[in-house]
Short mmCIF file of C-alpha atoms in Angstrom, two decimals:
data_model
loop_
_atom_site.label_atom_id
_atom_site.label_comp_id
_atom_site.label_asym_id
_atom_site.label_seq_id
_atom_site.Cartn_x
_atom_site.Cartn_y
_atom_site.Cartn_z
CA MET A 202 9.35 100.36 -6.15
CA ALA A 203 11.88 99.26 -8.67
CA ILE A 204 14.16 96.93 -7.59
CA ARG A 205 17.34 96.79 -9.84
CA THR A 206 20.15 94.30 -9.29
CA LEU A 207 23.68 96.02 -9.42
CA LYS A 208 26.93 93.29 -8.74
CA ILE A 209 29.80 95.01 -6.98
CA HIS A 210 30.55 92.02 -4.63
CA GLU A 211 28.64 88.21 -3.63
CA LYS A 212 25.92 88.09 -0.92
CA ILE A 213 25.29 91.79 -0.31
CA THR A 214 22.09 93.98 -0.70
CA ILE A 215 21.57 97.76 -0.23
CA TRP A 216 19.26 100.28 -0.33
CA VAL A 217 19.49 104.11 -2.33
CA SER A 218 17.17 106.26 -2.87
CA ALA A 219 14.45 104.17 -2.17
CA THR A 220 15.85 101.23 -4.91
CA ILE A 221 17.23 98.09 -3.24
CA TYR A 222 20.46 96.62 -5.45
CA VAL A 223 21.25 93.04 -4.79
CA ILE A 224 23.90 91.83 -5.09
CA GLY A 225 25.43 88.72 -5.60
CA GLY A 226 26.89 86.17 -7.95
CA ASP A 227 29.85 85.77 -10.05
CA GLY A 228 30.76 87.54 -12.86
CA LEU A 229 32.30 86.17 -16.01
CA LYS A 230 36.23 84.93 -16.00
CA PHE A 231 37.71 85.79 -18.94
CA THR A 232 41.70 86.93 -19.58
CA ARG A 233 42.56 89.63 -22.58
CA ASP A 234 43.41 87.86 -25.30
CA GLU A 235 40.12 85.33 -24.19
CA LEU A 236 37.62 88.09 -24.56
CA ILE A 237 39.03 89.09 -28.19
CA LYS A 238 38.60 85.64 -28.99
CA PHE A 239 35.05 85.26 -27.89
CA ALA A 240 34.31 88.56 -28.99
CA SER A 241 35.34 87.55 -32.52
CA GLN A 242 34.16 84.44 -32.90
CA ASP A 243 32.06 83.50 -35.96
CA LYS A 244 32.69 87.19 -37.73
CA LEU A 245 35.58 88.04 -40.19
CA VAL A 246 37.35 90.66 -37.91
CA ILE A 247 40.71 92.82 -37.90
CA VAL A 248 42.34 92.65 -34.68
CA ASN A 249 45.17 95.99 -34.00
CA GLN A 250 45.40 98.91 -31.41
CA PRO A 251 45.90 101.94 -33.45
CA PHE A 252 45.69 104.05 -29.78
CA ASN A 253 48.38 102.63 -28.64
CA ASN A 254 51.69 104.95 -30.28
CA PRO A 255 54.39 104.02 -27.63
CA ALA A 256 56.04 107.60 -27.78
CA HIS A 257 52.54 108.36 -25.48
CA HIS A 258 53.08 106.34 -22.88
CA ASN A 259 49.80 104.89 -22.60
CA ARG A 260 48.98 103.01 -19.36
CA ILE A 261 45.98 101.27 -20.89
CA ILE A 262 46.59 98.99 -24.08
CA PHE A 263 43.96 98.95 -26.43
CA ASP A 264 42.59 96.40 -29.01
CA ALA A 265 40.27 97.71 -31.67
CA ILE A 266 38.54 94.67 -32.94
CA ARG A 267 37.05 95.53 -36.38
CA ASN A 268 34.72 94.58 -38.62
CA ALA A 269 37.09 93.57 -41.54
CA LYS A 270 35.08 94.03 -44.30
CA ASN A 271 35.02 98.03 -44.00
CA ASN A 272 37.20 98.35 -41.30
CA LYS A 273 34.85 100.03 -39.14
CA ILE A 274 35.72 99.41 -34.95
CA TYR A 275 32.75 97.11 -33.16
CA ALA A 276 34.33 96.58 -29.97
CA LEU A 277 37.36 97.88 -28.09
CA ILE A 278 38.83 95.85 -24.92
CA TYR A 279 40.99 97.01 -22.47
CA GLU A 280 42.15 96.82 -18.47
CA LYS A 281 41.44 99.13 -15.93
CA ASP A 282 41.70 98.53 -12.14
CA HIS A 283 41.89 95.35 -11.98
CA SER A 284 38.75 94.85 -14.46
CA LEU A 285 38.22 94.10 -18.44
CA TYR A 286 36.21 96.36 -20.29
CA LEU A 287 34.48 96.16 -23.72
CA ASP A 288 33.71 99.70 -25.30
CA LEU A 289 30.53 98.37 -27.57
CA LYS A 290 28.84 100.63 -30.89
CA CYS A 291 25.01 100.23 -29.56
CA ARG A 292 21.52 102.13 -30.60
CA ILE A 293 20.53 105.32 -28.53
CA GLU A 294 17.77 103.95 -27.48
CA GLN A 295 18.47 100.78 -26.38
CA ALA A 296 22.01 102.06 -24.90
CA ASP A 297 19.41 104.53 -22.60
CA ASN A 298 17.13 101.68 -21.49
CA LEU A 299 20.98 98.96 -20.84
CA ILE A 300 21.94 101.84 -18.93
CA GLU A 301 19.43 102.25 -16.53
CA THR A 302 19.15 98.63 -16.24
CA SER A 303 22.35 97.15 -16.11
CA ALA A 304 24.78 97.87 -13.22
CA TYR A 305 27.92 96.66 -15.62
CA ILE A 306 27.28 98.67 -18.71
CA THR A 307 28.04 102.67 -18.62
CA PRO A 308 28.09 105.51 -21.33
CA GLY A 309 30.78 104.48 -23.64
CA GLN A 310 34.39 105.62 -22.06
CA HIS A 311 36.13 106.10 -24.83
CA PHE A 312 34.01 107.33 -27.57
CA ASP A 313 30.71 108.96 -28.12
CA LYS A 314 28.96 108.09 -25.31
CA GLN A 315 25.78 108.27 -26.92
CA HIS A 316 26.29 105.60 -29.88
CA TRP A 317 28.76 103.86 -27.63
CA ILE A 318 28.80 101.32 -24.42
CA THR A 319 31.17 100.33 -21.77
CA VAL A 320 30.58 96.71 -20.61
CA ASN A 321 32.53 95.84 -16.98
CA VAL A 322 32.72 92.75 -18.67
CA ASN A 323 33.83 90.82 -14.95
CA LEU A 324 30.42 91.75 -13.46
CA VAL A 325 28.37 90.09 -16.59
CA ASN A 326 26.35 87.12 -15.34
CA SER A 327 26.41 85.21 -17.99
CA GLN A 328 28.16 84.03 -21.81
CA SER A 329 24.72 84.82 -23.92
CA GLU A 330 24.42 88.04 -22.96
CA LEU A 331 27.99 89.21 -23.45
CA ARG A 332 27.68 87.38 -26.55
CA GLN A 333 23.54 89.32 -27.80
CA LEU A 334 26.12 93.00 -26.99
CA ILE A 335 29.19 92.44 -29.22
CA ASN A 336 26.48 90.70 -31.58
CA MET A 337 24.48 93.37 -31.71
CA SER A 338 27.70 96.57 -32.25
CA TYR A 339 29.11 93.97 -34.99
CA ARG A 340 25.60 94.29 -36.57
CA LEU A 341 26.15 98.38 -36.62
CA THR A 342 29.10 98.04 -38.82
CA VAL A 343 27.54 96.15 -41.76
#
């Protein structure tokens, strides 16, 4: 039987299709600006809001973080339903594994679902893991 960890609420264990989901621990706490700074650290970047046309009346504000050398987006930050999300580039073979093994990672919500993943930042347990995902995405734009 496979054991997978899924963090939805602290100290709750649920059974689903013969798989145990252990839920617990505290996720990362970032403000939008702190996450932009974290995702940009040690990188030459441009941060803009290319998808926020005032005429479209978007309810969600997207901050795109781009590699300044080639203007390619490697991270898209947005808030939805009181959670902070980060869309990141990812190799197809890594994306499938991350989606299957990490409850806070889903197929990309706003870009190609094969080459992008969406991370619910509020459910990630370690800054180092988040940093690895961000750096992986950035390297794919170099």
